[in-house]
Amino acid sequence: MEVSRHPTKYLGEEYQRLVRESLNWQLRVLESASEPICTVDGKEVLMLCANNYLNLATHPKVVEATIDATRKYGAGAGSDRSISGNMFLHEELDRRLAKFKNAPASLTFQTGFMANEGLIPQLAGRGDLFVSDELNHGSIIDGVRLSRADRAIFKHKNIEDLTRVMEEAEKHDPPYKHVWIFTDGVFSMDGDLAPLPEIAKIAKEHGAGVYVDDAHGEGVLGEGGRGIVDHFKLGRDEVHAEMGTFSKAFGVVGGHITGNEDLRNFTYNKARSWLLSGAVPPGVAAACIAAIDVLETEPQHVRRVWENRNHLLDGFKDAGFDTGNGETPIIPVMCGKSKTSKDFADYLWTKGIFVLPIFYPMVARDKARLRVQLCTKHTTEQLDRTLEAFKEGGRKLGII
Ligand SMILES: *Cc1c(COP(=O)(O)O)cnc(C)c1O
């Protein structure tokens, strides 16, 4: 029999479609450490698109901790934490993080994505409801999709719409058993904050759980970088699950779920990504512990990243740029059309500035932007140079 089907041809066709529509990722190669000045694709550039907000990726204490633990305990943990790979370093990291967060308990994961994707589908099933902000991170979206619970989406940060969703849910027959509301803490495309106190209030009225993904808030918001729950001074009985990552401000890699003991015990018994996947290497766990140490003992890093952010934001505003709704060291510089944002990023690249254009389908078609991310080690001179290049490019492209 003649077979007309080819198993993989469509993969190439789909890739070509992405290229034609300029929707494909162009992978850049970092050839140095992630520092303000780094080498990317053979070119020396100023890094303005790293999540390494506090430069802990290269902090000597964090680097030393990785080396020491690797020498002592090896390159790998040898197993999943659920079997024989649960080293005392992992347990120590769980405890240290909970203490840092002023919470009863934390459970650390291999990545933040795996925390969301592993825990969320276990939180609820048939007869339950998940309520989610329309702009939540993909890992929440995937976690919610993996569950059998009903789903409802509310408009971005819109409390009125959330109230409507919750009131409609009350009418469901039979009544929903468990209801959870999910939100990012800091939304990564705009750097804006979730109205967490208002969300917690509505949740309480309806007996719903609150789950916040604070990947971009940790190390940046709250007392000493303790995150969004601390920023709003909310209790663990108001925000029931705080999820986060070690891959951003902490400068390493890993994820966590923080809340009460029940949440921790439930999670390590149920989340399949935790149960069925290898533990992070001892060097990684030790690096994360060292990063917490640094946050607890060197408050200057968090202060400095905010000073940098305020300096550049003021400059952008004075120059007439639309900087959207950013409230964190993520500054969106609005460009309008997708092509404008790409041309702008290309122009800045020629000036030795590495910044990420964000466009459809990541954001609405007319809301393309450059996403500028600040870090502690950016110098004022570097930021002023950035501003000058933005002004030149912005004028050329008719943005200002
Ligand atoms: C980065 C990010 C994650 C994923 O975290 P990783 O530890 O990098 O897997 C999850 N949620 C949000 C909002 C993020 O920005």
CSV table of C-alpha atoms and ligand atoms in Angstrom, one decimal:
chain,number,residue,atom,x,y,z
A,1,MET,CA,0.0,0.0,0.0
A,2,GLU,CA,1.2,3.4,-0.9
A,3,VAL,CA,1.5,5.6,2.2
A,4,SER,CA,1.1,9.3,1.5
A,5,ARG,CA,1.6,10.3,5.1
A,6,HIS,CA,5.0,11.4,6.3
A,7,PRO,CA,5.6,11.3,10.1
A,8,THR,CA,7.5,14.5,10.5
A,9,LYS,CA,7.1,16.6,7.4
A,10,TYR,CA,4.5,18.8,9.0
A,11,LEU,CA,7.0,19.8,11.7
A,12,GLY,CA,9.1,21.5,9.1
A,13,GLU,CA,6.1,23.1,7.4
A,14,GLU,CA,4.9,24.5,10.7
A,15,TYR,CA,8.4,25.9,11.5
A,16,GLN,CA,8.5,27.5,8.0
A,17,ARG,CA,5.1,29.1,8.7
A,18,LEU,CA,6.4,30.5,11.9
A,19,VAL,CA,9.5,31.9,10.1
A,20,ARG,CA,7.2,33.4,7.3
A,21,GLU,CA,5.1,35.1,9.9
A,22,SER,CA,8.2,36.2,12.0
A,23,LEU,CA,6.8,34.3,15.0
A,24,ASN,CA,9.8,32.0,15.4
A,25,TRP,CA,12.2,32.3,18.3
A,26,GLN,CA,15.7,33.3,17.3
A,27,LEU,CA,17.9,31.7,19.9
A,28,ARG,CA,20.8,33.9,20.9
A,29,VAL,CA,23.9,32.3,22.5
A,30,LEU,CA,25.3,33.7,25.7
A,31,GLU,CA,29.0,33.1,25.7
A,32,SER,CA,29.9,34.7,29.1
A,33,ALA,CA,28.3,34.8,32.5
A,34,SER,CA,25.0,36.6,32.8
A,35,GLU,CA,26.3,40.0,33.8
A,36,PRO,CA,25.4,43.6,32.8
A,37,ILE,CA,28.1,43.5,30.2
A,38,CYS,CA,28.2,40.1,28.5
A,39,THR,CA,29.0,38.4,25.2
A,40,VAL,CA,26.1,37.3,23.1
A,41,ASP,CA,26.5,35.8,19.6
A,42,GLY,CA,30.1,37.0,19.7
A,43,LYS,CA,29.2,40.6,20.4
A,44,GLU,CA,29.7,42.5,23.6
A,45,VAL,CA,26.4,43.9,24.7
A,46,LEU,CA,24.6,45.5,27.7
A,47,MET,CA,22.2,42.9,29.1
A,48,LEU,CA,18.7,44.3,29.6
A,49,CYS,CA,16.6,41.2,29.4
A,50,ALA,CA,17.8,38.9,32.1
A,51,ASN,CA,15.7,37.7,35.1
A,52,ASN,CA,18.8,37.8,37.3
A,53,TYR,CA,17.5,41.0,39.0
A,54,LEU,CA,20.0,40.9,41.9
A,55,ASN,CA,22.9,39.4,40.0
A,56,LEU,CA,23.0,36.5,42.4
A,57,ALA,CA,23.9,34.2,39.5
A,58,THR,CA,27.5,35.4,39.9
A,59,HIS,CA,27.5,36.3,43.6
A,60,PRO,CA,30.7,34.9,45.1
A,61,LYS,CA,28.9,33.3,48.0
A,62,VAL,CA,26.4,31.6,45.7
A,63,VAL,CA,29.1,30.4,43.3
A,64,GLU,CA,31.3,29.1,46.2
A,65,ALA,CA,28.3,27.2,47.7
A,66,THR,CA,27.7,25.4,44.4
A,67,ILE,CA,31.4,24.4,44.1
A,68,ASP,CA,31.7,23.2,47.8
A,69,ALA,CA,28.5,21.2,47.7
A,70,THR,CA,29.4,19.6,44.4
A,71,ARG,CA,32.8,18.5,45.7
A,72,LYS,CA,31.3,17.1,48.8
A,73,TYR,CA,28.1,15.5,47.5
A,74,GLY,CA,28.6,15.0,43.8
A,75,ALA,CA,27.2,16.4,40.6
A,76,GLY,CA,23.8,14.7,41.0
A,77,ALA,CA,21.4,13.6,43.7
A,78,GLY,CA,21.1,10.1,42.3
A,79,SER,CA,17.4,9.8,42.3
A,80,ASP,CA,14.0,11.6,42.7
A,81,ARG,CA,13.4,13.2,46.1
A,82,SER,CA,10.6,10.8,46.5
A,83,ILE,CA,12.9,7.8,46.4
A,84,SER,CA,16.5,8.1,47.5
A,85,GLY,CA,17.5,11.6,46.3
A,86,ASN,CA,16.1,13.6,49.1
A,87,MET,CA,19.3,15.0,50.4
A,88,PHE,CA,19.5,17.0,53.7
A,89,LEU,CA,20.4,20.0,51.5
A,90,HIS,CA,16.9,19.8,49.8
A,91,GLU,CA,15.2,19.6,53.2
A,92,GLU,CA,17.4,22.5,54.5
A,93,LEU,CA,16.4,24.6,51.5
A,94,ASP,CA,12.7,23.9,52.1
A,95,ARG,CA,13.1,25.0,55.7
A,96,ARG,CA,15.3,28.0,54.9
A,97,LEU,CA,12.8,29.2,52.3
A,98,ALA,CA,9.8,28.8,54.6
A,99,LYS,CA,11.7,30.8,57.3
A,100,PHE,CA,12.6,33.5,54.8
A,101,LYS,CA,8.9,33.7,53.7
A,102,ASN,CA,7.6,33.7,57.3
A,103,ALA,CA,5.5,30.7,56.4
A,104,PRO,CA,4.9,27.4,58.2
A,105,ALA,CA,6.3,25.3,55.3
A,106,SER,CA,7.8,25.2,51.8
A,107,LEU,CA,8.4,22.5,49.3
A,108,THR,CA,11.0,23.1,46.6
A,109,PHE,CA,10.7,21.8,43.1
A,110,GLN,CA,13.1,21.3,40.2
A,111,THR,CA,11.6,24.4,38.4
A,112,GLY,CA,8.8,26.8,38.9
A,113,PHE,CA,7.0,25.5,35.8
A,114,MET,CA,7.0,22.0,37.3
A,115,ALA,CA,5.6,23.3,40.6
A,116,ASN,CA,2.6,24.9,38.8
A,117,GLU,CA,2.2,22.1,36.3
A,118,GLY,CA,2.5,19.4,39.0
A,119,LEU,CA,0.5,20.8,41.9
A,120,ILE,CA,-2.4,22.7,40.2
A,121,PRO,CA,-4.1,19.7,38.5
A,122,GLN,CA,-4.1,17.9,41.9
A,123,LEU,CA,-5.8,20.7,43.8
A,124,ALA,CA,-9.2,20.1,42.3
A,125,GLY,CA,-11.1,17.8,40.0
A,126,ARG,CA,-14.7,17.1,38.8
A,127,GLY,CA,-17.2,19.2,40.7
A,128,ASP,CA,-14.6,21.9,41.5
A,129,LEU,CA,-13.8,25.2,39.9
A,130,PHE,CA,-10.6,27.0,38.9
A,131,VAL,CA,-10.7,30.8,38.4
A,132,SER,CA,-7.8,32.4,36.5
A,133,ASP,CA,-6.7,35.8,35.4
A,134,GLU,CA,-6.6,36.0,31.6
A,135,LEU,CA,-2.9,37.0,31.5
A,136,ASN,CA,-1.6,34.3,33.9
A,137,HIS,CA,1.7,32.6,33.0
A,138,GLY,CA,1.6,29.5,30.7
A,139,SER,CA,2.5,27.2,33.5
A,140,ILE,CA,-0.7,28.1,35.3
A,141,ILE,CA,-2.6,27.7,32.1
A,142,ASP,CA,-1.2,24.3,31.5
A,143,GLY,CA,-1.7,23.3,35.2
A,144,VAL,CA,-5.4,24.3,35.0
A,145,ARG,CA,-5.9,22.5,31.7
A,146,LEU,CA,-4.5,19.3,33.1
A,147,SER,CA,-7.3,19.2,35.7
A,148,ARG,CA,-10.8,18.0,35.4
A,149,ALA,CA,-12.2,21.0,37.3
A,150,ASP,CA,-14.4,23.5,35.6
A,151,ARG,CA,-12.6,26.7,34.5
A,152,ALA,CA,-13.5,30.4,34.5
A,153,ILE,CA,-11.3,33.2,33.3
A,154,PHE,CA,-11.6,36.8,34.6
A,155,LYS,CA,-10.4,40.0,32.9
A,156,HIS,CA,-6.9,41.0,33.8
A,157,LYS,CA,-6.8,42.4,37.3
A,158,ASN,CA,-10.5,43.2,37.1
A,159,ILE,CA,-12.1,42.8,40.5
A,160,GLU,CA,-15.5,43.6,39.1
A,161,ASP,CA,-15.2,40.7,36.6
A,162,LEU,CA,-13.8,38.4,39.3
A,163,THR,CA,-16.8,39.2,41.5
A,164,ARG,CA,-19.2,38.4,38.6
A,165,VAL,CA,-17.4,35.0,38.1
A,166,MET,CA,-17.6,34.2,41.7
A,167,GLU,CA,-21.2,35.1,42.0
A,168,GLU,CA,-22.1,33.0,39.0
A,169,ALA,CA,-20.2,30.1,40.5
A,170,GLU,CA,-22.3,30.3,43.7
A,171,LYS,CA,-25.3,29.4,41.5
A,172,HIS,CA,-23.7,26.2,40.2
A,173,ASP,CA,-25.8,23.2,40.9
A,174,PRO,CA,-24.6,21.0,42.6
A,175,PRO,CA,-22.5,23.5,44.5
A,176,TYR,CA,-18.8,23.4,43.7
A,177,LYS,CA,-16.8,21.6,46.4
A,178,HIS,CA,-13.5,23.4,46.0
A,179,VAL,CA,-12.8,26.7,44.3
A,180,TRP,CA,-9.3,28.2,43.7
A,181,ILE,CA,-8.4,31.6,42.3
A,182,PHE,CA,-5.1,31.8,40.4
A,183,THR,CA,-3.1,34.9,39.7
A,184,ASP,CA,0.4,35.9,38.8
A,185,GLY,CA,1.8,38.2,41.5
A,186,VAL,CA,3.8,40.3,39.0
A,187,PHE,CA,2.7,39.9,35.4
A,188,SER,CA,5.8,39.3,33.4
A,189,MET,CA,4.8,41.2,30.2
A,190,ASP,CA,4.0,44.5,31.9
A,191,GLY,CA,5.6,44.3,35.3
A,192,ASP,CA,2.2,45.2,36.9
A,193,LEU,CA,1.0,43.8,40.3
A,194,ALA,CA,-2.1,41.6,41.0
A,195,PRO,CA,-4.6,43.3,43.3
A,196,LEU,CA,-3.9,40.6,45.8
A,197,PRO,CA,-5.7,42.0,48.9
A,198,GLU,CA,-8.9,42.5,46.9
A,199,ILE,CA,-8.6,39.0,45.4
A,200,ALA,CA,-8.0,37.5,48.9
A,201,LYS,CA,-11.1,39.4,50.2
A,202,ILE,CA,-13.4,38.0,47.5
A,203,ALA,CA,-11.9,34.5,48.0
A,204,LYS,CA,-12.7,34.7,51.7
A,205,GLU,CA,-16.3,35.7,51.0
A,206,HIS,CA,-16.7,32.6,48.8
A,207,GLY,CA,-14.6,30.2,50.8
A,208,ALA,CA,-12.1,29.9,47.9
A,209,GLY,CA,-8.4,29.2,47.9
A,210,VAL,CA,-5.9,31.8,46.6
A,211,TYR,CA,-2.9,30.7,44.7
A,212,VAL,CA,-0.3,33.3,43.6
A,213,ASP,CA,2.6,32.8,41.3
A,214,ASP,CA,5.2,35.3,42.5
A,215,ALA,CA,8.1,34.3,40.1
A,216,HIS,CA,8.9,38.0,39.2
A,217,GLY,CA,8.1,39.4,42.6
A,218,GLU,CA,10.5,37.4,44.7
A,219,GLY,CA,13.7,39.1,45.6
A,220,VAL,CA,12.2,42.3,44.4
A,221,LEU,CA,9.0,43.1,46.3
A,222,GLY,CA,8.4,43.1,50.1
A,223,GLU,CA,10.7,43.4,53.0
A,224,GLY,CA,14.2,42.3,51.8
A,225,GLY,CA,12.7,40.7,48.7
A,226,ARG,CA,10.3,38.4,50.5
A,227,GLY,CA,7.8,38.7,47.8
A,228,ILE,CA,4.2,39.8,47.1
A,229,VAL,CA,2.5,38.2,50.1
A,230,ASP,CA,4.9,40.1,52.4
A,231,HIS,CA,4.5,43.3,50.2
A,232,PHE,CA,0.8,43.4,50.9
A,233,LYS,CA,1.2,42.1,54.5
A,234,LEU,CA,-1.2,39.3,53.8
A,235,GLY,CA,-1.6,36.2,56.1
A,236,ARG,CA,-1.2,32.6,55.1
A,237,ASP,CA,-5.0,32.2,55.8
A,238,GLU,CA,-5.6,34.8,53.1
A,239,VAL,CA,-3.1,33.6,50.4
A,240,HIS,CA,-3.1,29.8,50.7
A,241,ALA,CA,-0.4,28.9,48.2
A,242,GLU,CA,2.5,31.1,47.2
A,243,MET,CA,4.4,29.6,44.3
A,244,GLY,CA,7.8,30.9,43.2
A,245,THR,CA,11.1,30.3,41.4
A,246,PHE,CA,14.8,30.2,42.1
A,247,SER,CA,15.5,31.0,38.4
A,248,LYS,CA,14.8,34.7,38.6
A,249,ALA,CA,16.0,37.0,41.4
A,250,PHE,CA,17.5,34.1,43.2
A,251,GLY,CA,19.8,33.6,40.3
A,252,VAL,CA,19.9,29.8,40.3
A,253,VAL,CA,17.1,27.4,39.2
A,254,GLY,CA,14.3,25.7,41.0
A,255,GLY,CA,10.7,26.3,42.1
A,256,HIS,CA,8.7,26.1,45.3
A,257,ILE,CA,5.3,26.0,46.9
A,258,THR,CA,4.9,27.8,50.2
A,259,GLY,CA,2.0,27.8,52.6
A,260,ASN,CA,1.0,25.7,55.5
A,261,GLU,CA,2.1,22.1,56.5
A,262,ASP,CA,-1.0,20.6,54.9
A,263,LEU,CA,-0.1,22.2,51.6
A,264,ARG,CA,3.4,20.8,51.8
A,265,ASN,CA,2.4,17.3,52.8
A,266,PHE,CA,-0.3,17.2,50.1
A,267,THR,CA,2.0,18.4,47.4
A,268,TYR,CA,4.9,16.0,47.9
A,269,ASN,CA,2.4,13.1,48.0
A,270,LYS,CA,0.4,14.2,44.9
A,271,ALA,CA,2.4,16.4,42.4
A,272,ARG,CA,3.6,14.1,39.8
A,273,SER,CA,6.4,16.4,38.5
A,274,TRP,CA,7.8,16.3,42.0
A,275,LEU,CA,7.3,12.6,42.6
A,276,LEU,CA,8.5,11.3,39.2
A,277,SER,CA,11.4,13.5,38.3
A,278,GLY,CA,15.0,13.8,39.5
A,279,ALA,CA,16.0,16.0,42.4
A,280,VAL,CA,18.0,19.1,41.6
A,281,PRO,CA,21.8,18.5,42.1
A,282,PRO,CA,23.2,19.2,45.6
A,283,GLY,CA,25.2,22.1,44.1
A,284,VAL,CA,21.9,23.7,43.0
A,285,ALA,CA,20.2,23.3,46.4
A,286,ALA,CA,23.3,24.7,48.1
A,287,ALA,CA,23.4,27.7,45.7
A,288,CYS,CA,19.7,28.4,46.5
A,289,ILE,CA,20.4,28.3,50.2
A,290,ALA,CA,23.3,30.7,49.7
A,291,ALA,CA,21.1,33.0,47.7
A,292,ILE,CA,18.6,33.1,50.6
A,293,ASP,CA,21.6,33.9,52.9
A,294,VAL,CA,22.6,36.8,50.7
A,295,LEU,CA,19.0,38.2,50.7
A,296,GLU,CA,18.8,37.9,54.5
A,297,THR,CA,22.2,39.6,55.1
A,298,GLU,CA,22.8,42.0,52.2
A,299,PRO,CA,19.7,44.2,51.8
A,300,GLN,CA,21.6,46.6,49.5
A,301,HIS,CA,20.9,44.4,46.4
A,302,VAL,CA,17.2,44.9,46.5
A,303,ARG,CA,17.5,48.6,47.2
A,304,ARG,CA,19.9,49.1,44.3
A,305,VAL,CA,17.7,47.3,41.7
A,306,TRP,CA,14.9,49.7,42.6
A,307,GLU,CA,17.2,52.7,42.4
A,308,ASN,CA,18.2,51.6,38.9
A,309,ARG,CA,14.6,51.0,37.9
A,310,ASN,CA,13.5,54.4,39.1
A,311,HIS,CA,16.4,56.1,37.4
A,312,LEU,CA,15.7,54.6,34.0
A,313,LEU,CA,11.9,54.9,34.3
A,314,ASP,CA,12.2,58.6,35.0
A,315,GLY,CA,14.5,59.0,32.0
A,316,PHE,CA,12.0,57.1,29.7
A,317,LYS,CA,9.1,59.2,31.0
A,318,ASP,CA,11.0,62.5,30.5
A,319,ALA,CA,11.9,61.4,27.0
A,320,GLY,CA,8.2,60.9,26.3
A,321,PHE,CA,8.1,57.1,26.1
A,322,ASP,CA,4.9,55.3,27.1
A,323,THR,CA,6.0,52.9,29.8
A,324,GLY,CA,2.7,51.2,30.3
A,325,ASN,CA,1.7,50.0,33.8
A,326,GLY,CA,5.0,48.7,35.1
A,327,GLU,CA,5.4,48.7,38.9
A,328,THR,CA,8.6,46.6,39.2
A,329,PRO,CA,12.1,46.4,37.6
A,330,ILE,CA,10.4,45.2,34.5
A,331,ILE,CA,9.8,48.3,32.3
A,332,PRO,CA,7.7,47.9,29.2
A,333,VAL,CA,8.5,50.5,26.5
A,334,MET,CA,5.4,50.5,24.3
A,335,CYS,CA,5.9,50.4,20.5
A,336,GLY,CA,2.5,49.7,19.0
A,337,LYS,CA,3.0,47.4,16.1
A,338,SER,CA,5.0,44.1,16.2
A,339,LYS,CA,7.3,45.3,13.5
A,340,THR,CA,8.1,48.5,15.3
A,341,SER,CA,9.1,46.6,18.4
A,342,LYS,CA,11.4,44.2,16.4
A,343,ASP,CA,13.0,47.1,14.4
A,344,PHE,CA,13.6,48.9,17.7
A,345,ALA,CA,15.2,45.9,19.3
A,346,ASP,CA,17.4,45.4,16.1
A,347,TYR,CA,18.4,49.0,16.2
A,348,LEU,CA,19.4,48.8,19.9
A,349,TRP,CA,21.3,45.6,19.2
A,350,THR,CA,23.5,47.5,16.7
A,351,LYS,CA,24.1,50.0,19.5
A,352,GLY,CA,25.3,47.1,21.7
A,353,ILE,CA,22.1,46.9,23.8
A,354,PHE,CA,20.3,43.5,24.3
A,355,VAL,CA,16.6,43.9,24.9
A,356,LEU,CA,13.7,41.7,24.1
A,357,PRO,CA,10.8,42.7,21.8
A,358,ILE,CA,7.5,41.3,22.9
A,359,PHE,CA,4.7,41.1,20.3
A,360,TYR,CA,1.7,39.2,19.1
A,361,PRO,CA,0.8,36.5,20.2
A,362,MET,CA,2.6,37.1,23.5
A,363,VAL,CA,0.6,40.4,23.8
A,364,ALA,CA,-2.2,42.0,21.8
A,365,ARG,CA,-1.4,43.0,18.2
A,366,ASP,CA,-1.3,46.7,18.9
A,367,LYS,CA,0.5,46.4,22.3
A,368,ALA,CA,4.0,45.3,21.1
A,369,ARG,CA,6.8,46.6,23.3
A,370,LEU,CA,10.3,46.2,24.4
A,371,ARG,CA,10.6,44.7,27.8
A,372,VAL,CA,13.5,46.2,29.7
A,373,GLN,CA,14.7,44.4,32.8
A,374,LEU,CA,17.0,46.0,35.3
A,375,CYS,CA,19.5,44.5,37.6
A,376,THR,CA,21.5,45.5,40.7
A,377,LYS,CA,24.8,45.8,38.9
A,378,HIS,CA,23.8,48.1,36.1
A,379,THR,CA,25.8,51.3,36.6
A,380,THR,CA,24.3,54.8,36.2
A,381,GLU,CA,26.6,55.3,33.2
A,382,GLN,CA,25.2,52.2,31.5
A,383,LEU,CA,21.6,53.3,32.1
A,384,ASP,CA,22.3,56.7,30.7
A,385,ARG,CA,23.8,55.2,27.7
A,386,THR,CA,20.7,53.0,27.4
A,387,LEU,CA,18.5,56.0,27.6
A,388,GLU,CA,20.4,57.9,24.9
A,389,ALA,CA,20.2,54.9,22.5
A,390,PHE,CA,16.4,54.5,23.2
A,391,LYS,CA,15.9,58.2,22.5
A,392,GLU,CA,17.7,58.0,19.2
A,393,GLY,CA,15.9,54.8,18.2
A,394,GLY,CA,12.6,56.1,19.4
A,395,ARG,CA,12.9,59.2,17.3
A,396,LYS,CA,13.9,57.3,14.2
A,397,LEU,CA,11.0,55.0,14.5
A,398,GLY,CA,8.5,57.8,15.4
A,399,ILE,CA,7.7,56.4,18.8
A,400,ILE,CA,8.6,59.7,20.6
B,1,LIG,C1,9.4,32.2,35.0
B,1,LIG,C2,8.1,31.9,35.4
B,1,LIG,C3,7.7,30.7,35.8
B,1,LIG,C4,8.5,29.4,35.6
B,1,LIG,O1,9.6,29.4,36.5
B,1,LIG,P1,10.8,28.5,36.2
B,1,LIG,O2,11.4,28.2,37.6
B,1,LIG,O3,11.7,29.3,35.4
B,1,LIG,O4,10.3,27.3,35.6
B,1,LIG,C5,6.4,30.5,36.3
B,1,LIG,N1,5.5,31.5,36.5
B,1,LIG,C6,5.9,32.8,36.1
B,1,LIG,C7,4.9,33.9,36.3
B,1,LIG,C8,7.2,33.0,35.6
B,1,LIG,O5,7.5,34.3,35.2
